């Protein structure tokens, strides 16, 4: 599979969460559906209905589409929009985490279980109690504890929960207001419920001050990912409106995190969403752009490229169209 080319071209894919399971690379993407509707700030153009898990035997092999792994028609609580998923392995089972709108139009996070990394996945009857918003990412830490990171602004509805209850009219943080960080919770051993009360993560600047809403080059927007490198926790995410992939680090899985820099410059298309995975001693960034559709925002394609660290643990910024 060539770097920086679409992993597959027979369907549109986005929001790749990559993992190495049983020595193979598995990619859990959203499955974009082509249509002629217009884009808006709520993301109504992202009308996904199912998930197809992709896999690569190795990085020289062709990418395989393992077929439909989960469809919304089989999930009792879902009404529409199966957005960015992730998968985690624990105690012999694979857990697929996915956001979707419930019957009231509120984004929640669901979980579905399989014996195999490529599915098919069996969904739980209801969403994870206490969950809301979008873009789940799960880290199973070296000590066996599992953490979920999630949340997205605008169409992802994160701002609407600032009072603790869903309220569409809650004002968004602006200007010098503190920016909203992603959500964090520890998961129970069953991997299907929150062990701790979800909380916002703190992302601080180099002086220890919280990032502000107006700092759109650095503040959190959506698409969190968590990985560890040399014992440090790396929280990476999309800045949305400014289209960067950036990262912040901490000694702890629940922060506070300090902003460290940019991972990738903007790609073709509005959204940018990624994952980071180690494979055979090297690190890789999986991401998407809209090159396959000549820039149509909801027709995206997943790609990968190598990610390199400097000696001091900082990440070298990738220019997506310059090798
Ligand atoms: O794919 C739908 C949404 O677009 C995702 O949930 C966001 O992260 C953005 O990529």
Coordinates of N, CA and C and ligand atoms in Angstrom, one line a residue, residues 14-15 30 32 46 48 82-84 99 134-135 222-223 238 271-273 288 300, ligand 1:
X14 N -13.4 7.7 6.0 CA -12.9 8.9 6.8 C -12.6 8.5 8.2
X15 N -12.1 9.4 9.0 CA -12.0 9.3 10.4 C -11.3 7.9 10.8
X30 N -15.1 5.8 9.3 CA -16.4 6.1 9.0 C -16.6 5.7 7.5
X32 N -18.4 7.1 4.4 CA -19.1 8.3 3.8 C -20.1 7.8 2.7
X46 N -22.8 14.6 6.7 CA -22.2 13.3 7.0 C -23.3 12.3 7.4
X48 N -23.6 8.9 7.4 CA -23.2 7.5 7.4 C -24.2 6.6 8.1
X82 N -23.9 7.7 11.8 CA -22.9 6.8 12.4 C -21.5 7.4 12.1
X83 N -21.0 8.3 13.0 CA -19.8 9.0 12.8 C -18.5 8.2 13.3
X84 N -17.5 9.0 13.5 CA -16.1 8.4 13.7 C -16.0 7.3 14.8
X99 N -20.2 6.9 17.7 CA -21.2 8.0 18.0 C -22.3 7.9 16.9
X134 N -19.4 13.2 20.3 CA -18.9 12.3 19.2 C -17.5 11.9 19.4
X135 N -17.0 11.1 18.4 CA -15.5 10.9 18.2 C -14.9 10.1 19.4
X222 N -12.3 18.6 17.7 CA -12.9 17.3 17.6 C -11.8 16.3 17.3
X223 N -12.2 15.0 17.2 CA -11.3 13.9 16.8 C -10.1 13.7 17.7
X238 N -8.1 17.5 16.3 CA -8.2 18.4 15.2 C -8.6 19.8 15.7
X271 N -12.8 18.8 7.1 CA -12.4 18.0 8.3 C -11.0 17.5 8.2
X272 N -10.5 17.3 9.4 CA -9.2 16.5 9.5 C -9.3 15.7 10.7
X273 N -9.0 14.4 10.6 CA -9.2 13.4 11.7 C -8.2 12.3 11.5
X288 N -7.4 11.4 6.8 CA -8.2 11.4 5.6 C -8.1 12.8 4.9
X300 N -14.7 11.4 1.5 CA -13.3 11.4 2.0 C -12.7 10.1 1.7
Ligands
LIG1 O1 -17.2 12.1 10.0 C1 -18.0 12.9 10.7 C2 -17.3 13.9 11.5 O2 -16.4 14.6 10.7 C3 -16.4 13.2 12.5 O3 -17.0 12.7 13.6 C4 -15.5 14.4 12.8 O4 -14.3 14.1 13.5 C5 -15.2 14.9 11.4 O5 -14.2 14.1 10.8

